[in-house]
Amino acid sequence: MEKTVNIIPKERAEEADIEFWRNKSGEERLEAVQYLREQWVEKFNNRAEYNESRKGLRRFYKVIKRT
């Protein structure tokens, strides 16, 4: 991941955040979510709970084709 710095006025910060994530691919967004989940697990030492939640998630996984 390439790191960049942009200085943005406070009034435009939320708009800039939305635009930033809109420009990311779905895969990049999922990678970011997974990275944040792993940080949360490490911070709160919830490895067992995390592993258990991943098992539960698989039961509800369903692929839907979009037209």
C-alpha positions as a Markdown table, in Angstrom:
| # | Residue | x | y | z |
|---|---|---|---|---|
| 1 | Met | 0.0 | 0.0 | 0.0 |
| 2 | Glu | 1.4 | 3.4 | -1.0 |
| 3 | Lys | 1.3 | 6.0 | 1.7 |
| 4 | Thr | 0.4 | 9.6 | 0.8 |
| 5 | Val | -0.4 | 12.7 | 2.8 |
| 6 | Asn | -3.0 | 15.3 | 1.8 |
| 7 | Ile | -3.8 | 18.4 | 3.8 |
| 8 | Ile | -7.6 | 19.0 | 3.8 |
| 9 | Pro | -9.7 | 21.7 | 5.5 |
| 10 | Lys | -11.9 | 20.4 | 8.3 |
| 11 | Glu | -15.1 | 21.4 | 6.4 |
| 12 | Arg | -14.2 | 19.1 | 3.6 |
| 13 | Ala | -12.8 | 16.2 | 5.6 |
| 14 | Glu | -15.9 | 13.9 | 5.6 |
| 15 | Glu | -16.3 | 14.4 | 1.9 |
| 16 | Ala | -12.7 | 13.6 | 1.3 |
| 17 | Asp | -13.0 | 10.4 | 3.4 |
| 18 | Ile | -16.0 | 9.3 | 1.3 |
| 19 | Glu | -14.1 | 10.0 | -1.9 |
| 20 | Phe | -11.0 | 8.2 | -0.7 |
| 21 | Trp | -13.0 | 5.0 | 0.0 |
| 22 | Arg | -15.1 | 5.3 | -3.2 |
| 23 | Asn | -11.8 | 5.2 | -5.2 |
| 24 | Lys | -10.7 | 2.0 | -3.6 |
| 25 | Ser | -11.7 | -1.4 | -5.0 |
| 26 | Gly | -13.9 | -3.8 | -3.1 |
| 27 | Glu | -10.9 | -6.0 | -2.4 |
| 28 | Glu | -8.9 | -3.0 | -0.9 |
| 29 | Arg | -11.9 | -2.1 | 1.3 |
| 30 | Leu | -12.2 | -5.7 | 2.6 |
| 31 | Glu | -8.5 | -5.8 | 3.3 |
| 32 | Ala | -8.8 | -2.6 | 5.3 |
| 33 | Val | -11.7 | -4.0 | 7.3 |
| 34 | Gln | -9.8 | -7.3 | 8.0 |
| 35 | Tyr | -6.7 | -5.3 | 9.1 |
| 36 | Leu | -8.8 | -3.3 | 11.6 |
| 37 | Arg | -10.4 | -6.5 | 12.9 |
| 38 | Glu | -7.0 | -8.0 | 13.5 |
| 39 | Gln | -5.8 | -4.9 | 15.3 |
| 40 | Trp | -8.9 | -5.0 | 17.5 |
| 41 | Val | -8.3 | -8.7 | 18.3 |
| 42 | Glu | -4.6 | -8.0 | 19.3 |
| 43 | Lys | -5.5 | -4.9 | 21.3 |
| 44 | Phe | -8.2 | -6.6 | 23.4 |
| 45 | Asn | -6.6 | -10.1 | 23.4 |
| 46 | Asn | -9.7 | -11.8 | 22.1 |
| 47 | Arg | -8.2 | -14.4 | 19.9 |
| 48 | Ala | -10.5 | -17.2 | 21.0 |
| 49 | Glu | -13.6 | -15.0 | 20.6 |
| 50 | Tyr | -12.4 | -13.9 | 17.1 |
| 51 | Asn | -11.8 | -17.5 | 16.0 |
| 52 | Glu | -15.3 | -18.4 | 17.2 |
| 53 | Ser | -16.9 | -15.5 | 15.4 |
| 54 | Arg | -15.2 | -16.5 | 12.1 |
| 55 | Lys | -16.8 | -20.0 | 12.4 |
| 56 | Gly | -20.2 | -18.5 | 12.9 |
| 57 | Leu | -19.7 | -16.1 | 9.9 |
| 58 | Arg | -19.2 | -19.0 | 7.6 |
| 59 | Arg | -22.6 | -20.4 | 8.3 |
| 60 | Phe | -24.3 | -17.3 | 7.0 |
| 61 | Tyr | -22.1 | -16.7 | 3.9 |
| 62 | Lys | -24.1 | -16.6 | 0.7 |
| 63 | Val | -23.0 | -15.6 | -2.8 |
| 64 | Ile | -25.5 | -13.5 | -4.7 |
| 65 | Lys | -25.0 | -12.6 | -8.4 |
| 66 | Arg | -25.7 | -9.1 | -9.4 |
| 67 | Thr | -27.1 | -8.2 | -12.7 |
